[in-house]
Amino acid sequence: MKFDKKSLKFLEKYLNTSSPTGYEHEGQKVWMDYIRPYVDAVEVDHYGTCYGIINPEAEFKVVIEAHADEISWYVNYITDDGLIYVIRNGGSDQTIAPSKVVHIHGEKGIVKGVFGWPAIHTRGTQNEPVPKIENIFIDCGAVSKQEVEEMGIYVGCMITYPDEFFEMNDRYFVCRALDNRIGGFMIAEVARLLSENKNSIPFGLYITNSVQEEVGLYGADMIADTIKPNIAIVTDVTHDTTTPMIEKKKEGDQKCGDGPVVFFAPSVHHIIRELIIETAKTKNIPFQRAAASRATGTDTDAFAHSNGGVPSALISLPLRYMHTTVEIVSKEDVGNVIKLIYETLLSIQPEMKLKYH
């Protein structure tokens, strides 16, 4: 699938806009502006989950969903000499922090800082320190706590990485927060295709970009109760397990470039999953399989367990270097996830049998 200039411009702007958990609103504005021409209505809930609706009057409701938030840090403690210690907001990785530039979202605007780390010459060869939450710190150029506060930085301020989007070797998209704003991009592209191809669908479609996945699937949990869908198809990222230091016997065998990953898990509804697989086979869309022994760890679980049980399925995008600032996905896989969701939607009928017996 080729991406047109408008789509790529949206993707770049969307990824480069900070959207940390609990503070997703700036990224959501970008997403809503893009999706608005392709849907009949756009709604936002109290915590910032956004959704576009096609056929809002229809009784039978289908959700396609991704999550909008990215991992980040909170200012937790400011020392008397102006250094900042942090706590996680989501699954932020302390091992990649040293020497990273950060944006501190203060009361007076963004302040640049850096995660400091002692020079290699000073650390010795034995008992070398390892980055931990307790010892990583941010230097914003201040020499006192008072000066930090004069910059507008206080406990509770959000901290994000500024690393921006680029394409690598005409094969990959690279950026922080591809987990999972790339999902928001893919479901928006499905909406665009339905509109531009003038497809008529016999149900209400809710293109949903949820908040707060990274801290407990909370946005999906809330919006599932609001929409009360009959079917939910969720897209998120999963690990490319061909990269070094990942054990395939534990994490499975998925690879960037080999297609969307269809998950098998207790929360994944058999009939919806088989419809997705049959669609992939019929439309010659490459796909991979993966299994989750308990929870999928994605918004699929929140939708599946809501409203007395909603038939739900998960289509994942293989990704390298999750929760770093250089997350990588295959452009070809992105196109095939979009195509697989799009074609699956065209196969759904409100009268389809959803009960196993």
mmCIF file of C-alpha atoms in Angstrom:
data_model
loop_
_atom_site.group_PDB
_atom_site.id
_atom_site.type_symbol
_atom_site.label_atom_id
_atom_site.label_comp_id
_atom_site.label_asym_id
_atom_site.label_seq_id
_atom_site.Cartn_x
_atom_site.Cartn_y
_atom_site.Cartn_z
ATOM 1 C CA MET A 1 0.000 0.000 0.000
ATOM 2 C CA LYS A 2 1.371 3.390 -1.007
ATOM 3 C CA PHE A 3 0.836 6.313 1.352
ATOM 4 C CA ASP A 4 -0.093 9.623 -0.210
ATOM 5 C CA LYS A 5 1.520 12.898 0.827
ATOM 6 C CA LYS A 6 -1.467 14.004 2.903
ATOM 7 C CA SER A 7 -1.424 10.784 4.922
ATOM 8 C CA LEU A 8 2.316 10.966 5.546
ATOM 9 C CA LYS A 9 2.101 14.618 6.532
ATOM 10 C CA PHE A 10 -0.585 13.705 9.064
ATOM 11 C CA LEU A 11 1.474 10.801 10.386
ATOM 12 C CA GLU A 12 4.558 12.979 10.883
ATOM 13 C CA LYS A 13 2.643 15.762 12.628
ATOM 14 C CA TYR A 14 0.737 13.308 14.786
ATOM 15 C CA LEU A 15 3.825 11.406 15.921
ATOM 16 C CA ASN A 16 5.805 14.570 16.608
ATOM 17 C CA THR A 17 3.058 15.969 18.843
ATOM 18 C CA SER A 18 3.577 14.970 22.474
ATOM 19 C CA SER A 19 0.692 12.900 23.808
ATOM 20 C CA PRO A 20 1.732 11.521 27.219
ATOM 21 C CA THR A 21 -0.671 9.466 29.294
ATOM 22 C CA GLY A 22 -3.195 11.766 30.928
ATOM 23 C CA TYR A 23 -2.183 14.669 28.669
ATOM 24 C CA GLU A 24 -3.178 13.323 25.256
ATOM 25 C CA HIS A 25 -5.233 16.345 24.185
ATOM 26 C CA GLU A 26 -2.716 17.972 21.799
ATOM 27 C CA GLY A 27 -2.232 14.752 19.864
ATOM 28 C CA GLN A 28 -5.964 14.114 19.881
ATOM 29 C CA LYS A 29 -6.605 17.515 18.270
ATOM 30 C CA VAL A 30 -4.320 16.532 15.374
ATOM 31 C CA TRP A 31 -6.088 13.172 15.034
ATOM 32 C CA MET A 32 -9.582 14.655 15.099
ATOM 33 C CA ASP A 33 -8.730 17.309 12.507
ATOM 34 C CA TYR A 34 -7.579 14.579 10.130
ATOM 35 C CA ILE A 35 -10.468 12.176 10.617
ATOM 36 C CA ARG A 36 -13.299 14.729 10.616
ATOM 37 C CA PRO A 37 -13.883 14.808 6.794
ATOM 38 C CA TYR A 38 -14.235 11.020 6.666
ATOM 39 C CA VAL A 39 -16.899 10.490 9.354
ATOM 40 C CA ASP A 40 -20.408 11.683 10.150
ATOM 41 C CA ALA A 41 -19.636 12.840 13.696
ATOM 42 C CA VAL A 42 -16.714 13.247 16.094
ATOM 43 C CA GLU A 43 -17.062 12.843 19.870
ATOM 44 C CA VAL A 44 -14.744 13.204 22.875
ATOM 45 C CA ASP A 45 -15.324 11.779 26.354
ATOM 46 C CA HIS A 46 -14.452 13.421 29.681
ATOM 47 C CA TYR A 47 -10.914 11.987 29.791
ATOM 48 C CA GLY A 48 -10.004 12.668 26.174
ATOM 49 C CA THR A 49 -10.781 9.497 24.248
ATOM 50 C CA CYS A 50 -11.853 10.566 20.746
ATOM 51 C CA TYR A 51 -13.980 8.697 18.263
ATOM 52 C CA GLY A 52 -15.337 9.333 14.810
ATOM 53 C CA ILE A 53 -18.665 7.748 13.910
ATOM 54 C CA ILE A 54 -19.966 6.524 10.570
ATOM 55 C CA ASN A 55 -23.721 5.817 10.614
ATOM 56 C CA PRO A 56 -24.310 7.087 14.173
ATOM 57 C CA GLU A 57 -28.016 6.118 14.076
ATOM 58 C CA ALA A 58 -27.336 2.423 13.513
ATOM 59 C CA GLU A 59 -28.202 0.030 16.351
ATOM 60 C CA PHE A 60 -25.459 -2.507 15.571
ATOM 61 C CA LYS A 61 -22.099 -0.996 16.523
ATOM 62 C CA VAL A 62 -18.559 -1.981 15.530
ATOM 63 C CA VAL A 63 -15.472 -0.415 17.087
ATOM 64 C CA ILE A 64 -12.010 -0.269 15.535
ATOM 65 C CA GLU A 65 -9.632 0.985 18.193
ATOM 66 C CA ALA A 66 -6.091 2.069 18.980
ATOM 67 C CA HIS A 67 -4.599 3.980 21.891
ATOM 68 C CA ALA A 68 -3.221 7.500 21.690
ATOM 69 C CA ASP A 69 -0.946 7.864 24.716
ATOM 70 C CA GLU A 70 2.830 7.617 24.970
ATOM 71 C CA ILE A 71 5.061 6.800 27.912
ATOM 72 C CA SER A 72 6.628 9.696 29.809
ATOM 73 C CA TRP A 73 7.944 10.813 33.193
ATOM 74 C CA TYR A 74 6.655 12.963 36.051
ATOM 75 C CA VAL A 75 8.744 15.435 38.036
ATOM 76 C CA ASN A 76 8.791 13.785 41.470
ATOM 77 C CA TYR A 77 11.439 15.616 43.499
ATOM 78 C CA ILE A 78 13.574 18.733 43.030
ATOM 79 C CA THR A 79 16.840 18.927 44.980
ATOM 80 C CA ASP A 80 18.114 22.065 46.674
ATOM 81 C CA ASP A 81 20.780 22.400 43.972
ATOM 82 C CA GLY A 82 18.256 22.214 41.120
ATOM 83 C CA LEU A 83 18.357 18.610 39.926
ATOM 84 C CA ILE A 84 15.125 16.798 39.100
ATOM 85 C CA TYR A 85 14.256 13.209 40.023
ATOM 86 C CA VAL A 86 11.398 11.428 38.297
ATOM 87 C CA ILE A 87 8.806 8.681 38.454
ATOM 88 C CA ARG A 88 7.301 6.789 35.536
ATOM 89 C CA ASN A 89 4.097 7.614 33.715
ATOM 90 C CA GLY A 90 3.586 4.295 31.973
ATOM 91 C CA GLY A 91 6.359 1.841 31.158
ATOM 92 C CA SER A 92 9.253 4.279 30.694
ATOM 93 C CA ASP A 93 12.626 2.543 30.511
ATOM 94 C CA GLN A 94 15.248 3.957 32.857
ATOM 95 C CA THR A 95 18.086 2.188 31.027
ATOM 96 C CA ILE A 96 17.758 4.408 27.947
ATOM 97 C CA ALA A 97 17.397 7.659 29.885
ATOM 98 C CA PRO A 98 21.035 8.714 30.511
ATOM 99 C CA SER A 99 22.156 11.387 27.984
ATOM 100 C CA LYS A 100 18.654 11.802 26.490
ATOM 101 C CA VAL A 101 17.317 15.290 25.840
ATOM 102 C CA VAL A 102 13.884 15.875 27.404
ATOM 103 C CA HIS A 103 11.044 18.365 27.219
ATOM 104 C CA ILE A 104 9.700 19.370 30.623
ATOM 105 C CA HIS A 105 6.120 20.604 30.207
ATOM 106 C CA GLY A 106 6.135 23.389 32.774
ATOM 107 C CA GLU A 107 3.597 26.030 33.722
ATOM 108 C CA LYS A 108 5.363 28.584 31.493
ATOM 109 C CA GLY A 109 5.827 26.259 28.525
ATOM 110 C CA ILE A 110 8.372 23.642 27.503
ATOM 111 C CA VAL A 111 11.789 23.716 29.197
ATOM 112 C CA LYS A 112 14.631 21.663 27.743
ATOM 113 C CA GLY A 113 16.696 19.445 29.984
ATOM 114 C CA VAL A 114 18.920 16.380 29.857
ATOM 115 C CA PHE A 115 19.136 13.145 31.766
ATOM 116 C CA GLY A 116 22.631 13.380 33.223
ATOM 117 C CA TRP A 117 25.039 10.514 33.926
ATOM 118 C CA PRO A 118 28.580 10.418 35.370
ATOM 119 C CA ALA A 119 31.371 10.179 32.797
ATOM 120 C CA ILE A 120 32.905 6.774 32.063
ATOM 121 C CA HIS A 121 36.258 7.999 33.449
ATOM 122 C CA THR A 122 34.753 8.471 36.903
ATOM 123 C CA ARG A 123 32.842 5.238 37.301
ATOM 124 C CA GLY A 124 35.630 2.717 37.820
ATOM 125 C CA THR A 125 35.622 -0.849 36.584
ATOM 126 C CA GLN A 126 33.920 -2.574 39.505
ATOM 127 C CA ASN A 127 30.401 -2.073 40.822
ATOM 128 C CA GLU A 128 29.629 0.233 37.925
ATOM 129 C CA PRO A 129 26.305 2.021 38.509
ATOM 130 C CA VAL A 130 23.261 0.854 36.549
ATOM 131 C CA PRO A 131 20.487 3.319 35.641
ATOM 132 C CA LYS A 132 17.638 3.025 38.138
ATOM 133 C CA ILE A 133 14.645 5.194 38.959
ATOM 134 C CA GLU A 134 16.466 6.140 42.163
ATOM 135 C CA ASN A 135 19.615 7.455 40.444
ATOM 136 C CA ILE A 136 18.601 8.929 37.104
ATOM 137 C CA PHE A 137 18.133 12.685 37.189
ATOM 138 C CA ILE A 138 17.424 15.648 34.924
ATOM 139 C CA ASP A 139 19.617 18.718 34.686
ATOM 140 C CA CYS A 140 17.775 21.753 33.296
ATOM 141 C CA GLY A 141 20.638 24.190 33.827
ATOM 142 C CA ALA A 142 19.394 25.503 37.164
ATOM 143 C CA VAL A 143 21.541 25.807 40.289
ATOM 144 C CA SER A 144 18.767 25.847 42.892
ATOM 145 C CA LYS A 145 15.261 24.572 43.542
ATOM 146 C CA GLN A 146 14.040 28.163 43.469
ATOM 147 C CA GLU A 147 15.461 28.658 39.971
ATOM 148 C CA VAL A 148 13.764 25.455 38.758
ATOM 149 C CA GLU A 149 10.447 26.692 40.084
ATOM 150 C CA GLU A 150 10.989 30.106 38.510
ATOM 151 C CA MET A 151 11.189 28.262 35.178
ATOM 152 C CA GLY A 152 7.656 26.999 35.863
ATOM 153 C CA ILE A 153 8.740 23.476 36.819
ATOM 154 C CA TYR A 154 7.041 21.851 39.795
ATOM 155 C CA VAL A 155 6.326 18.364 41.085
ATOM 156 C CA GLY A 156 3.779 16.787 38.726
ATOM 157 C CA CYS A 157 5.055 18.385 35.525
ATOM 158 C CA MET A 158 5.142 15.993 32.573
ATOM 159 C CA ILE A 159 8.422 15.069 30.844
ATOM 160 C CA THR A 160 8.605 13.700 27.291
ATOM 161 C CA TYR A 161 11.280 12.907 24.736
ATOM 162 C CA PRO A 162 11.430 15.158 21.653
ATOM 163 C CA ASP A 163 12.725 12.510 19.199
ATOM 164 C CA GLU A 164 10.950 12.983 15.873
ATOM 165 C CA PHE A 165 9.657 10.888 12.991
ATOM 166 C CA PHE A 166 11.747 9.782 10.022
ATOM 167 C CA GLU A 167 11.764 7.077 7.367
ATOM 168 C CA MET A 168 14.680 4.650 7.213
ATOM 169 C CA ASN A 169 15.882 2.960 4.046
ATOM 170 C CA ASP A 170 12.434 3.475 2.450
ATOM 171 C CA ARG A 171 11.362 0.416 4.435
ATOM 172 C CA TYR A 172 10.639 1.533 7.992
ATOM 173 C CA PHE A 173 8.948 4.295 9.944
ATOM 174 C CA VAL A 174 11.000 5.330 12.985
ATOM 175 C CA CYS A 175 9.892 7.452 15.942
ATOM 176 C CA ARG A 176 9.181 7.435 19.648
ATOM 177 C CA ALA A 177 5.534 6.631 20.456
ATOM 178 C CA LEU A 178 4.815 4.446 17.447
ATOM 179 C CA ASP A 179 3.356 2.495 20.374
ATOM 180 C CA ASN A 180 0.646 3.236 19.637
ATOM 181 C CA ARG A 181 -0.043 6.389 17.663
ATOM 182 C CA ILE A 182 0.772 4.334 14.597
ATOM 183 C CA GLY A 183 -2.453 2.512 15.512
ATOM 184 C CA GLY A 184 -4.322 5.818 15.536
ATOM 185 C CA PHE A 185 -2.909 6.489 12.084
ATOM 186 C CA MET A 186 -3.997 3.079 10.783
ATOM 187 C CA ILE A 187 -7.604 3.310 11.966
ATOM 188 C CA ALA A 188 -7.822 6.867 10.605
ATOM 189 C CA GLU A 189 -6.651 5.553 7.241
ATOM 190 C CA VAL A 190 -9.376 2.899 7.339
ATOM 191 C CA ALA A 191 -11.916 5.684 7.793
ATOM 192 C CA ARG A 192 -10.370 7.567 4.867
ATOM 193 C CA LEU A 193 -10.559 4.522 2.596
ATOM 194 C CA LEU A 194 -14.204 3.863 3.474
ATOM 195 C CA SER A 195 -15.052 7.474 2.673
ATOM 196 C CA GLU A 196 -13.030 7.840 -0.514
ATOM 197 C CA ASN A 197 -14.171 4.463 -1.858
ATOM 198 C CA LYS A 198 -17.768 5.362 -0.950
ATOM 199 C CA ASN A 199 -18.276 2.036 0.821
ATOM 200 C CA SER A 200 -21.664 1.522 2.404
ATOM 201 C CA ILE A 201 -21.536 -0.398 5.679
ATOM 202 C CA PRO A 202 -24.673 -1.786 7.343
ATOM 203 C CA PHE A 203 -23.695 -0.845 10.908
ATOM 204 C CA GLY A 204 -22.422 2.036 12.983
ATOM 205 C CA LEU A 205 -18.630 2.238 12.885
ATOM 206 C CA TYR A 206 -16.810 3.875 15.792
ATOM 207 C CA ILE A 207 -13.199 4.750 14.956
ATOM 208 C CA THR A 208 -11.858 5.060 18.480
ATOM 209 C CA ASN A 209 -8.580 6.518 19.743
ATOM 210 C CA SER A 210 -8.398 5.760 23.459
ATOM 211 C CA VAL A 211 -6.368 7.364 26.233
ATOM 212 C CA GLN A 212 -4.483 5.892 29.206
ATOM 213 C CA GLU A 213 -3.694 2.445 27.799
ATOM 214 C CA GLU A 214 -0.129 2.609 29.071
ATOM 215 C CA VAL A 215 -1.230 2.778 32.709
ATOM 216 C CA GLY A 216 -4.006 0.192 32.748
ATOM 217 C CA LEU A 217 -6.288 0.220 29.678
ATOM 218 C CA TYR A 218 -8.419 2.841 31.428
ATOM 219 C CA GLY A 219 -9.530 4.854 28.397
ATOM 220 C CA ALA A 220 -10.767 1.734 26.612
ATOM 221 C CA ASP A 221 -12.522 0.581 29.763
ATOM 222 C CA MET A 222 -14.423 3.877 29.975
ATOM 223 C CA ILE A 223 -15.278 4.239 26.289
ATOM 224 C CA ALA A 224 -16.461 0.637 25.958
ATOM 225 C CA ASP A 225 -19.146 1.406 28.523
ATOM 226 C CA THR A 226 -20.080 4.571 26.626
ATOM 227 C CA ILE A 227 -20.340 3.076 23.128
ATOM 228 C CA LYS A 228 -21.541 -0.409 24.124
ATOM 229 C CA PRO A 229 -20.339 -2.019 20.872
ATOM 230 C CA ASN A 230 -21.424 -5.351 19.451
ATOM 231 C CA ILE A 231 -17.931 -6.050 18.051
ATOM 232 C CA ALA A 232 -14.504 -4.554 18.736
ATOM 233 C CA ILE A 233 -11.384 -4.911 16.586
ATOM 234 C CA VAL A 234 -8.331 -3.533 18.364
ATOM 235 C CA THR A 235 -4.948 -2.751 16.867
ATOM 236 C CA ASP A 236 -1.746 -2.333 18.850
ATOM 237 C CA VAL A 237 1.927 -3.181 18.471
ATOM 238 C CA THR A 238 3.755 -6.370 19.384
ATOM 239 C CA HIS A 239 7.421 -7.325 19.561
ATOM 240 C CA ASP A 240 9.577 -8.147 16.554
ATOM 241 C CA THR A 241 11.234 -11.113 18.195
ATOM 242 C CA THR A 242 13.984 -11.493 15.579
ATOM 243 C CA THR A 243 16.016 -8.712 17.187
ATOM 244 C CA PRO A 244 18.920 -9.598 19.531
ATOM 245 C CA MET A 245 18.344 -10.592 23.168
ATOM 246 C CA ILE A 246 14.707 -11.655 22.730
ATOM 247 C CA GLU A 247 13.846 -15.288 23.455
ATOM 248 C CA LYS A 248 11.421 -16.644 20.872
ATOM 249 C CA LYS A 249 10.474 -19.582 23.090
ATOM 250 C CA LYS A 250 9.046 -17.016 25.499
ATOM 251 C CA GLU A 251 7.925 -14.148 23.240
ATOM 252 C CA GLY A 252 6.898 -16.037 20.079
ATOM 253 C CA ASP A 253 8.101 -15.616 16.504
ATOM 254 C CA GLN A 254 7.003 -12.359 14.856
ATOM 255 C CA LYS A 255 8.974 -10.232 12.418
ATOM 256 C CA CYS A 256 8.688 -6.779 10.882
ATOM 257 C CA GLY A 257 7.812 -7.121 7.203
ATOM 258 C CA ASP A 258 6.015 -10.455 7.501
ATOM 259 C CA GLY A 259 2.555 -8.978 7.943
ATOM 260 C CA PRO A 260 -0.023 -8.186 10.644
ATOM 261 C CA VAL A 261 -0.059 -10.432 13.715
ATOM 262 C CA VAL A 262 -3.391 -12.053 14.589
ATOM 263 C CA PHE A 263 -3.555 -12.955 18.273
ATOM 264 C CA PHE A 264 -4.960 -16.036 19.992
ATOM 265 C CA ALA A 265 -5.901 -15.379 23.629
ATOM 266 C CA PRO A 266 -8.763 -16.005 26.069
ATOM 267 C CA SER A 267 -10.166 -12.509 25.482
ATOM 268 C CA VAL A 268 -10.039 -12.914 21.683
ATOM 269 C CA HIS A 269 -13.375 -14.058 20.268
ATOM 270 C CA HIS A 270 -12.999 -17.096 18.009
ATOM 271 C CA ILE A 271 -15.565 -16.049 15.412
ATOM 272 C CA ILE A 272 -14.159 -12.543 14.963
ATOM 273 C CA ARG A 273 -10.603 -13.862 14.821
ATOM 274 C CA GLU A 274 -11.501 -16.475 12.215
ATOM 275 C CA LEU A 275 -13.282 -13.823 10.156
ATOM 276 C CA ILE A 276 -10.047 -11.788 10.186
ATOM 277 C CA ILE A 277 -7.937 -14.806 9.213
ATOM 278 C CA GLU A 278 -10.341 -15.826 6.445
ATOM 279 C CA THR A 279 -10.303 -12.245 5.141
ATOM 280 C CA ALA A 280 -6.504 -12.245 5.104
ATOM 281 C CA LYS A 281 -6.446 -15.501 3.148
ATOM 282 C CA THR A 282 -9.147 -14.420 0.690
ATOM 283 C CA LYS A 283 -7.549 -11.024 0.020
ATOM 284 C CA ASN A 284 -3.981 -12.395 -0.056
ATOM 285 C CA ILE A 285 -2.857 -10.283 2.892
ATOM 286 C CA PRO A 286 0.179 -11.790 4.629
ATOM 287 C CA PHE A 287 -0.304 -12.398 8.340
ATOM 288 C CA GLN A 288 1.386 -13.967 11.336
ATOM 289 C CA ARG A 289 -0.007 -15.701 14.422
ATOM 290 C CA ALA A 290 0.801 -15.132 18.084
ATOM 291 C CA ALA A 291 -0.569 -16.369 21.403
ATOM 292 C CA ALA A 292 -1.073 -14.764 24.811
ATOM 293 C CA SER A 293 -1.513 -17.189 27.694
ATOM 294 C CA ARG A 294 -3.635 -14.929 29.917
ATOM 295 C CA ALA A 295 -4.304 -11.293 29.041
ATOM 296 C CA THR A 296 -3.177 -9.708 25.787
ATOM 297 C CA GLY A 297 -2.062 -6.628 27.714
ATOM 298 C CA THR A 298 -3.897 -4.455 25.183
ATOM 299 C CA ASP A 299 -7.214 -2.632 25.029
ATOM 300 C CA THR A 300 -8.672 -5.853 23.605
ATOM 301 C CA ASP A 301 -9.031 -7.103 27.182
ATOM 302 C CA ALA A 302 -10.943 -3.991 28.277
ATOM 303 C CA PHE A 303 -13.423 -4.245 25.415
ATOM 304 C CA ALA A 304 -13.830 -8.011 25.670
ATOM 305 C CA HIS A 305 -14.636 -7.877 29.375
ATOM 306 C CA SER A 306 -17.031 -4.921 29.184
ATOM 307 C CA ASN A 307 -20.834 -4.817 28.992
ATOM 308 C CA GLY A 308 -21.274 -8.495 29.788
ATOM 309 C CA GLY A 309 -18.729 -9.511 27.148
ATOM 310 C CA VAL A 310 -18.070 -7.910 23.752
ATOM 311 C CA PRO A 311 -16.752 -10.134 20.905
ATOM 312 C CA SER A 312 -13.276 -8.675 20.365
ATOM 313 C CA ALA A 313 -10.139 -9.426 18.385
ATOM 314 C CA LEU A 314 -6.594 -8.109 18.182
ATOM 315 C CA ILE A 315 -4.561 -7.306 15.078
ATOM 316 C CA SER A 316 -1.032 -6.302 16.066
ATOM 317 C CA LEU A 317 1.769 -4.570 14.208
ATOM 318 C CA PRO A 318 5.301 -5.970 14.685
ATOM 319 C CA LEU A 319 7.615 -3.362 16.188
ATOM 320 C CA ARG A 320 11.279 -3.227 17.101
ATOM 321 C CA TYR A 321 12.683 -1.589 20.257
ATOM 322 C CA MET A 322 9.395 -1.024 22.117
ATOM 323 C CA HIS A 323 9.329 1.773 24.715
ATOM 324 C CA THR A 324 12.471 3.386 23.363
ATOM 325 C CA THR A 325 12.789 6.585 21.345
ATOM 326 C CA VAL A 326 13.687 4.657 18.179
ATOM 327 C CA GLU A 327 10.716 2.351 17.746
ATOM 328 C CA ILE A 328 10.633 0.862 14.243
ATOM 329 C CA VAL A 329 7.798 -0.580 12.131
ATOM 330 C CA SER A 330 7.649 -1.805 8.552
ATOM 331 C CA LYS A 331 5.837 0.492 6.134
ATOM 332 C CA GLU A 332 4.564 -2.598 4.321
ATOM 333 C CA ASP A 333 3.122 -4.016 7.550
ATOM 334 C CA VAL A 334 1.392 -0.722 8.298
ATOM 335 C CA GLY A 335 -0.287 -0.838 4.893
ATOM 336 C CA ASN A 336 -1.332 -4.448 5.374
ATOM 337 C CA VAL A 337 -2.862 -3.802 8.818
ATOM 338 C CA ILE A 338 -4.914 -0.990 7.275
ATOM 339 C CA LYS A 339 -5.992 -3.266 4.434
ATOM 340 C CA LEU A 340 -6.845 -6.161 6.772
ATOM 341 C CA ILE A 341 -9.051 -4.027 9.040
ATOM 342 C CA TYR A 342 -10.700 -2.386 6.033
ATOM 343 C CA GLU A 343 -11.483 -5.662 4.270
ATOM 344 C CA THR A 344 -12.671 -7.299 7.494
ATOM 345 C CA LEU A 345 -15.150 -4.470 8.065
ATOM 346 C CA LEU A 346 -16.580 -5.040 4.595
ATOM 347 C CA SER A 347 -17.257 -8.660 5.601
ATOM 348 C CA ILE A 348 -19.197 -7.879 8.791
ATOM 349 C CA GLN A 349 -22.993 -8.147 8.769
ATOM 350 C CA PRO A 350 -25.213 -7.267 11.760
ATOM 351 C CA GLU A 351 -27.017 -10.588 11.462
ATOM 352 C CA MET A 352 -23.809 -12.639 11.693
ATOM 353 C CA LYS A 353 -23.724 -15.314 14.356
ATOM 354 C CA LEU A 354 -21.573 -14.282 17.310
ATOM 355 C CA LYS A 355 -22.415 -16.996 19.848
ATOM 356 C CA TYR A 356 -20.412 -20.210 19.847
ATOM 357 C CA HIS A 357 -23.479 -22.413 20.250
#
